[in-house]
Coordinates of C-alpha atoms and ligand atoms in Angstrom, one line a residue:
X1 CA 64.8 -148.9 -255.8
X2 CA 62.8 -147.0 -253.1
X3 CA 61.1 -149.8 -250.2
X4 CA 58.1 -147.5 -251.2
X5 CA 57.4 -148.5 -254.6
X6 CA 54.8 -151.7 -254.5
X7 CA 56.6 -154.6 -256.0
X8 CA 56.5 -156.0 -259.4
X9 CA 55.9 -159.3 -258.7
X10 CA 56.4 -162.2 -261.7
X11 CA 55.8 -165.5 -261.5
X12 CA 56.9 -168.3 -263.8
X13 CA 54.9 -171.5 -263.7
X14 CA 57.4 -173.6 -265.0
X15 CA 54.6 -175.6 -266.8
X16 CA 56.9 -177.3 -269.8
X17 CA 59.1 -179.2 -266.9
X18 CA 59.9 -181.0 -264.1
X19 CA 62.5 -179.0 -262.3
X20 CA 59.8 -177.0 -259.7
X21 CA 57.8 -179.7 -258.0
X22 CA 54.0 -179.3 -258.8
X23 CA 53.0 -179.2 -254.9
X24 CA 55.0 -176.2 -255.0
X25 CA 54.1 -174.2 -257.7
X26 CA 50.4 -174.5 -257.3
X27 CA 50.8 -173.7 -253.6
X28 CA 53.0 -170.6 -254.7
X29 CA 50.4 -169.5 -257.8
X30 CA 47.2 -170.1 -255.7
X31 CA 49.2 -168.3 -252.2
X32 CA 49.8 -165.1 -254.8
X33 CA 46.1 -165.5 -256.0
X34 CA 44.7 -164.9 -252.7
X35 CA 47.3 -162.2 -251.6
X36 CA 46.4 -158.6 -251.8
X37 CA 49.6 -158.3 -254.5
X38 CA 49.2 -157.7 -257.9
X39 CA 51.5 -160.2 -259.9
X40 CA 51.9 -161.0 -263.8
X41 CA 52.2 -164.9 -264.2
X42 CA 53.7 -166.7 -267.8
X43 CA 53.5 -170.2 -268.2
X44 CA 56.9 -170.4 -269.4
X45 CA 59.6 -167.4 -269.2
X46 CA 62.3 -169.3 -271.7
X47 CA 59.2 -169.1 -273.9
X48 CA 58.4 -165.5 -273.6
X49 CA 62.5 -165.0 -273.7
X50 CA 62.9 -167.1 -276.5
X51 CA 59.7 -164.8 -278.3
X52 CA 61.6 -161.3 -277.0
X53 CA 58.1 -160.8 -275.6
X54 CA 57.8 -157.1 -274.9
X55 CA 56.5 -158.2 -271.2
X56 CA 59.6 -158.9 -270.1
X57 CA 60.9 -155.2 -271.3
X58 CA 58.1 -153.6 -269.3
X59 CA 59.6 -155.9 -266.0
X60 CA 63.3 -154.9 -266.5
X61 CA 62.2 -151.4 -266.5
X62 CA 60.6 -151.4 -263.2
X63 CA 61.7 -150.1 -260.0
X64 CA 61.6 -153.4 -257.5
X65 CA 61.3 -156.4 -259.3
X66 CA 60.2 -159.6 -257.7
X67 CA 60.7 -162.7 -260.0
X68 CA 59.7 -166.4 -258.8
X69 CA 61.5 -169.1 -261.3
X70 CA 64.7 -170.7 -261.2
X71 CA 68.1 -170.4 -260.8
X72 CA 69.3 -166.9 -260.9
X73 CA 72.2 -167.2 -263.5
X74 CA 69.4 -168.6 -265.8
X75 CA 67.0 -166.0 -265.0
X76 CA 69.1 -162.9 -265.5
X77 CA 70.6 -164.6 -269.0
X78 CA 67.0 -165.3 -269.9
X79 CA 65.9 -161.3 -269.9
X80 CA 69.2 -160.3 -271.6
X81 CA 68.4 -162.6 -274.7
X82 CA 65.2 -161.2 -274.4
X83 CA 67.1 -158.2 -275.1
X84 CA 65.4 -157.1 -271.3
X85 CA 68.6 -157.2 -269.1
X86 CA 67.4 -156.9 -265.4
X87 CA 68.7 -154.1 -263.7
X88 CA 71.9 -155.1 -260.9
X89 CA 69.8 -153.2 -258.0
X90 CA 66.0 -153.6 -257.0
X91 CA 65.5 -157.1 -257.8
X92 CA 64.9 -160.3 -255.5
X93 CA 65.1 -163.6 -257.7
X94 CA 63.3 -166.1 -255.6
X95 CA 64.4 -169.7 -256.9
X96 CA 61.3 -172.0 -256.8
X97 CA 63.7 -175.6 -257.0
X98 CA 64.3 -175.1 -253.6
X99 CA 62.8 -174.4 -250.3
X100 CA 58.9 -174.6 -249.6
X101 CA 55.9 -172.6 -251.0
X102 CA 55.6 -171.0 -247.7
X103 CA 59.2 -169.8 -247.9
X104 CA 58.8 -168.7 -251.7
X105 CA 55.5 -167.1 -250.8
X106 CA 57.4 -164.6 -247.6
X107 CA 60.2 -164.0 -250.0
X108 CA 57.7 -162.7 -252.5
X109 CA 55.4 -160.9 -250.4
X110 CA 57.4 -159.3 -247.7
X111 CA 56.1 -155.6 -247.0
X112 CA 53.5 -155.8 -250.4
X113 CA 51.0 -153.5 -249.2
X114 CA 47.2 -153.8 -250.7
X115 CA 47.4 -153.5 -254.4
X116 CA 45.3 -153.9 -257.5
X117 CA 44.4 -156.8 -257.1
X118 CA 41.0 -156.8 -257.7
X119 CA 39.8 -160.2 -259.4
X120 CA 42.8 -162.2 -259.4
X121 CA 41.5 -164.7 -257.6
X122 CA 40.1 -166.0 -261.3
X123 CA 43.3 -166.1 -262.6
X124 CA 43.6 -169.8 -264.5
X125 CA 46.2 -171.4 -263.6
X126 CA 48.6 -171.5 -266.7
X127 CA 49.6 -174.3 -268.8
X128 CA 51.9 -176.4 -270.4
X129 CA 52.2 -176.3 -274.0
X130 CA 49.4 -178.3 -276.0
X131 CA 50.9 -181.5 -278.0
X132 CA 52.4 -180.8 -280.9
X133 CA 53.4 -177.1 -279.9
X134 CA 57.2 -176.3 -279.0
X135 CA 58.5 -177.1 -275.9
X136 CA 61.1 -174.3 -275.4
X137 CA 64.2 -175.5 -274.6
X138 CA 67.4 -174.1 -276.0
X139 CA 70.6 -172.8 -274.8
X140 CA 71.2 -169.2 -272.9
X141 CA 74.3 -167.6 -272.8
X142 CA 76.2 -166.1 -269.7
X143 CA 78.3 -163.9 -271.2
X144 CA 80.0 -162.8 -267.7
X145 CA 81.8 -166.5 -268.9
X146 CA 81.4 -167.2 -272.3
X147 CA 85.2 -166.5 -273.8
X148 CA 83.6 -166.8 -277.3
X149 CA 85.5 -169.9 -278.4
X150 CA 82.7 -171.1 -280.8
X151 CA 83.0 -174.3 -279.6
X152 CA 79.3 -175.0 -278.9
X153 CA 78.9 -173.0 -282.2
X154 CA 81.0 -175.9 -284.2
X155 CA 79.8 -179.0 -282.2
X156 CA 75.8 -178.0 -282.8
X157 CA 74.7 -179.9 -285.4
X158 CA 71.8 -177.9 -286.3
X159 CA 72.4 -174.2 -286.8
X160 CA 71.0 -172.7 -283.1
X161 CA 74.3 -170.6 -282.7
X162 CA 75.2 -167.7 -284.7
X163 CA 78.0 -165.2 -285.4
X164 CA 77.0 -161.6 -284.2
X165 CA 78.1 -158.5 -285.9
X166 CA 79.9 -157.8 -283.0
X167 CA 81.9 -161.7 -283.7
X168 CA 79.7 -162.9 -280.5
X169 CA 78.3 -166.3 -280.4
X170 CA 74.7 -166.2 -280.1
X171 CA 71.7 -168.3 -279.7
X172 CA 69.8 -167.7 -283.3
X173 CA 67.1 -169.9 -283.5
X174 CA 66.4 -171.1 -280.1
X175 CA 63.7 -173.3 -281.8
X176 CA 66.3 -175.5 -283.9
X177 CA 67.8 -177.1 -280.4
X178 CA 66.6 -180.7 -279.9
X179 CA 64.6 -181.6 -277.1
X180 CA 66.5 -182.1 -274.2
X181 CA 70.0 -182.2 -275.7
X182 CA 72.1 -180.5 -273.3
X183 CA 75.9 -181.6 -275.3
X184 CA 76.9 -177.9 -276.2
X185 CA 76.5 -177.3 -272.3
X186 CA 78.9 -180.0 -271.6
X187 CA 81.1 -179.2 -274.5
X188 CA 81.7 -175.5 -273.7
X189 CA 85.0 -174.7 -271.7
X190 CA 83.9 -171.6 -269.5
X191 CA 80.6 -173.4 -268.0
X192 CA 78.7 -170.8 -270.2
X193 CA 76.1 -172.5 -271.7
X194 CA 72.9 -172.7 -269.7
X195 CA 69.9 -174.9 -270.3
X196 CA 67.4 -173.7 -267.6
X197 CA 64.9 -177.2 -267.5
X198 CA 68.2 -179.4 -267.0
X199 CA 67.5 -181.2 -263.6
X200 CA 71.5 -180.5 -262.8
X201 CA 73.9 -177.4 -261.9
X202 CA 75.8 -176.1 -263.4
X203 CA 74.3 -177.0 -266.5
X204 CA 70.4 -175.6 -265.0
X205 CA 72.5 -172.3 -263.8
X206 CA 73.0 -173.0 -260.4
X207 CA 76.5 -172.1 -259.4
X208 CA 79.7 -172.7 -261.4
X209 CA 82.3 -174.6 -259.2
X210 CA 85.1 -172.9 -260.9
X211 CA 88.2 -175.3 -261.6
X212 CA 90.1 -174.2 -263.6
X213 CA 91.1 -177.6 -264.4
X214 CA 87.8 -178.4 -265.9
X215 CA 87.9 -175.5 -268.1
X216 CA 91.1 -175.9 -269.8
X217 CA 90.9 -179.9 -270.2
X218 CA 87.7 -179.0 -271.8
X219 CA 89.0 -177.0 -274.3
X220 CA 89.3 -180.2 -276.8
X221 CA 90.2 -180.0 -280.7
X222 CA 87.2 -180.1 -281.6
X223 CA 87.8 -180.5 -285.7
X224 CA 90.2 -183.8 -283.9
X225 CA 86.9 -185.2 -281.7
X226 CA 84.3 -184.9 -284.4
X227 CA 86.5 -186.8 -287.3
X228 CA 88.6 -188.8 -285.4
X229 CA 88.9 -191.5 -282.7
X230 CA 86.7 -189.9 -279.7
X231 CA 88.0 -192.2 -277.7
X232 CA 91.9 -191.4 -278.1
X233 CA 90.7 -187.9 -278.1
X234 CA 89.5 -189.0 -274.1
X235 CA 92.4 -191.1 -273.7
X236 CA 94.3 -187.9 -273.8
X237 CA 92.4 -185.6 -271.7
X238 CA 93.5 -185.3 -268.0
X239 CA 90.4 -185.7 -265.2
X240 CA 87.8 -188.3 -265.2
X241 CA 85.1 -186.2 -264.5
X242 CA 85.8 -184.2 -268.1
X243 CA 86.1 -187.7 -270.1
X244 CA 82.8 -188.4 -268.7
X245 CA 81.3 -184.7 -269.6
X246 CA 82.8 -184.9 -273.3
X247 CA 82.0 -189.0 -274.1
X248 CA 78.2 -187.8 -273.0
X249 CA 78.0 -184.8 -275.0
X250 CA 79.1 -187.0 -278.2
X251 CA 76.9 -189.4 -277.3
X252 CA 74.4 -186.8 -277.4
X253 CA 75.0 -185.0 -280.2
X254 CA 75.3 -188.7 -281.8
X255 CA 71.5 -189.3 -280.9
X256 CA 70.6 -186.5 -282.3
X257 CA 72.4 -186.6 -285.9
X258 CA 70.0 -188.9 -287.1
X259 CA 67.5 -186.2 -287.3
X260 CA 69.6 -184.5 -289.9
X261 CA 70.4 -187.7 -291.7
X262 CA 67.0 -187.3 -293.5
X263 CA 67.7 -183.5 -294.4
X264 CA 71.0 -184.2 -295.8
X265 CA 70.4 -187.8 -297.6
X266 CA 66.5 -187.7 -298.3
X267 CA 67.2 -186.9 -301.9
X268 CA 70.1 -189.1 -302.8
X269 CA 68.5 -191.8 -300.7
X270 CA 65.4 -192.1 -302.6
X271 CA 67.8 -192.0 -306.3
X272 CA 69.3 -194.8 -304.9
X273 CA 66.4 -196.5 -302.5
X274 CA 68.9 -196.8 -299.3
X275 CA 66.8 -196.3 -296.3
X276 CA 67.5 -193.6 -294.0
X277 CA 66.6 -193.3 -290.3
X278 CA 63.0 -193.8 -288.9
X279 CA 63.6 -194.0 -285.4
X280 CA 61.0 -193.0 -282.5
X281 CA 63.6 -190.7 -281.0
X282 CA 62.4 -186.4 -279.8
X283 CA 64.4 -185.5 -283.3
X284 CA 62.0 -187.2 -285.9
X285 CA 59.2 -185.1 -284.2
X286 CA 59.3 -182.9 -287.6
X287 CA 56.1 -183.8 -289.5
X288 CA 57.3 -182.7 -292.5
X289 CA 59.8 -185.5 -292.8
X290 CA 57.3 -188.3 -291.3
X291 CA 56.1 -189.5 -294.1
X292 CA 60.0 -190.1 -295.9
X293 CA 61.7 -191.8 -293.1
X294 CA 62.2 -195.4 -293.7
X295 CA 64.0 -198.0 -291.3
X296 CA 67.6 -197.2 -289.7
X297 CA 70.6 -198.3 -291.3
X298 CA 71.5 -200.9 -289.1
X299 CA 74.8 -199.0 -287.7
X300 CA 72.6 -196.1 -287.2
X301 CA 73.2 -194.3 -283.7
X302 CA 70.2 -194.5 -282.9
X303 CA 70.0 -197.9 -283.6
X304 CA 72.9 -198.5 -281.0
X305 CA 71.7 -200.0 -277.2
X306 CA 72.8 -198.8 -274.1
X307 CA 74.1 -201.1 -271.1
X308 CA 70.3 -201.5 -270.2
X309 CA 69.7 -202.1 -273.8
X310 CA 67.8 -198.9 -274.4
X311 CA 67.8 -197.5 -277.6
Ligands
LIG1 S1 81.6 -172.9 -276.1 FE1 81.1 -171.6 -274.3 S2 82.8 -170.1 -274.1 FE2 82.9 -171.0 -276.2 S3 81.7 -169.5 -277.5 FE3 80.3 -171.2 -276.8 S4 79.3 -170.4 -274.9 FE4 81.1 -169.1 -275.3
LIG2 S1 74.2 -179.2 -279.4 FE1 72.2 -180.0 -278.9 S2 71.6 -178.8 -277.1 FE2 73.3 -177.7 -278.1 S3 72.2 -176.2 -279.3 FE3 72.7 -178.1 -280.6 S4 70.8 -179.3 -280.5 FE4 70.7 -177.8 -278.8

């Protein structure tokens, strides 16, 4: 990086979640509007990572990078799915879920001198996605953790992880992950999973508190949780803390199986006129199935209350 190179400034709007306060992000977009910086907004940069959009190629390749979005873990993973990986040196990740737009706004511009600039004042502001479009949340690797255990590969019910060539887990159809379902993030040993929208760390990629602990009580039998007795598979583990990680990310995944109960039973179902799910939950959004679904089964998961007796 040379301090004489003009900055290539990015800026993620966040617009599909919560985790960036609006105040903040439309101070931030219209503070970079009015600045004599040139900057290249995206609505949403798990999108375009998700998409391997070529833009982010064309900002990994540049000299002093200047990105405003999230947490850095997640935005550094984000580019390397993309197949972009950011460069180590030249670039300042300025993490928008924290501190104010005047703070992001120095961090961005510091030393930008006048640039092309010239009508990006009109810039619209971008958008969230329109209703009925995808939302993108799926999982991102770190592979400066990931030990390549597979066991976010064998808990996901619905075929977003993949075997590489190179017999590395990866995320393969980023699309298939159900709307904000983090369970493979809590299932995952290493802390390696990362789902950037998730309102927590270390599950958002904000820093890992390593303990050691955590990892290796973690590192359940899985084929022993997902046909046996969950709760003597807890019983056994050691930490409360983990019990409480692993019971949630069943619970989870439980949630979510009824969207494949339609897939796998739709066609023995109607031979035999036994209902299958119809619930109002994220994983019915699939129009294609809408008009099949008939009422739960009554022992349905999704059909089970809460202590607040939510569905
Ligand atoms: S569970 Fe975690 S460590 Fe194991 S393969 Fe998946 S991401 Fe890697
Ligand atoms: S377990 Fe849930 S969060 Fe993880 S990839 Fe599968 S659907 Fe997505």
């Amino acid at each position: 990086m040379t301090s004489s190179s003009p900055p290539t400034i990015f800026y993620c709007h966040c617009a599909n979640a919560d985790i960036i306060s609006q105040d903040v992000r439309q101070a931030v977009f219209t503070g970079l509007r009015a600045s004599p910086a040139a900057f290249e907004p995206t609505s949403d940069l798990c999108g375009l990572a998700a998409e391997r959009d070529p833009l982010l190629k064309r900002i990994a390749s540049s000299r002093n990078i200047r990105i405003a979005a999230c947490h850095e873990r997640a935005v550094r993973w984000l580019f390397a799915t993309a197949g972009a990986p950011l460069p180590d040196e030249g670039v300042k990740i300025v993490n928008m879920t924290s501190g104010s737009a005047d703070e992001i706004l120095t961090a961005l511009l510091a030393g930008v001198p006048c640039g092309s600039c010239c009508g990006q004042s009109e810039r619209p502001e971008p958008q969230a996605a329109a209703e009925g479009q995808w939302k993108p949340w799926f999982p991102v690797i770190d592979y400066d953790r990931c030990t390549g255990c597979k066991q976010c590969l064998n808990f996901c019910l619905f075929g977003v992880f993949e075997i590489s060539s190179d017999d590395k887990v990866r995320v393969a159809n980023p699309a298939n992950c159900k709307l904000n379902c983090p369970a493979c993030a809590r299932i995952c040993p290493e802390t390696a999973v990362i789902f950037p929208k998730h309102p927590s760390p270390p599950i958002n990629g904000g820093t890992v508190d390593d303990d050691q602990a955590h990892a290796e009580a973690t590192r359940v039998n899985l084929q022993e949780l997902l046909k046996g007795d969950v709760y003597e598979v807890l019983r056994q583990r050691d930490g409360r803390k983990v019990a409480q990680d692993i019971q949630q990310a069943m619970e989870e995944r439980a949630k979510c199986s009824c969207a494949s109960k339609p897939l796998e039973t739709l066609r023995a179902s109607m031979a035999a006129s036994s209902p299958v799910c119809d619930c109002d939950c994220e994983c019915h959004e699939v129009e294609s199935q809408a008009d099949t679904l008939q009422p739960c089964e009554p022992d349905c998961d999704c059909n089970q209350t809460d202590d607040d007796g939510r569905k």
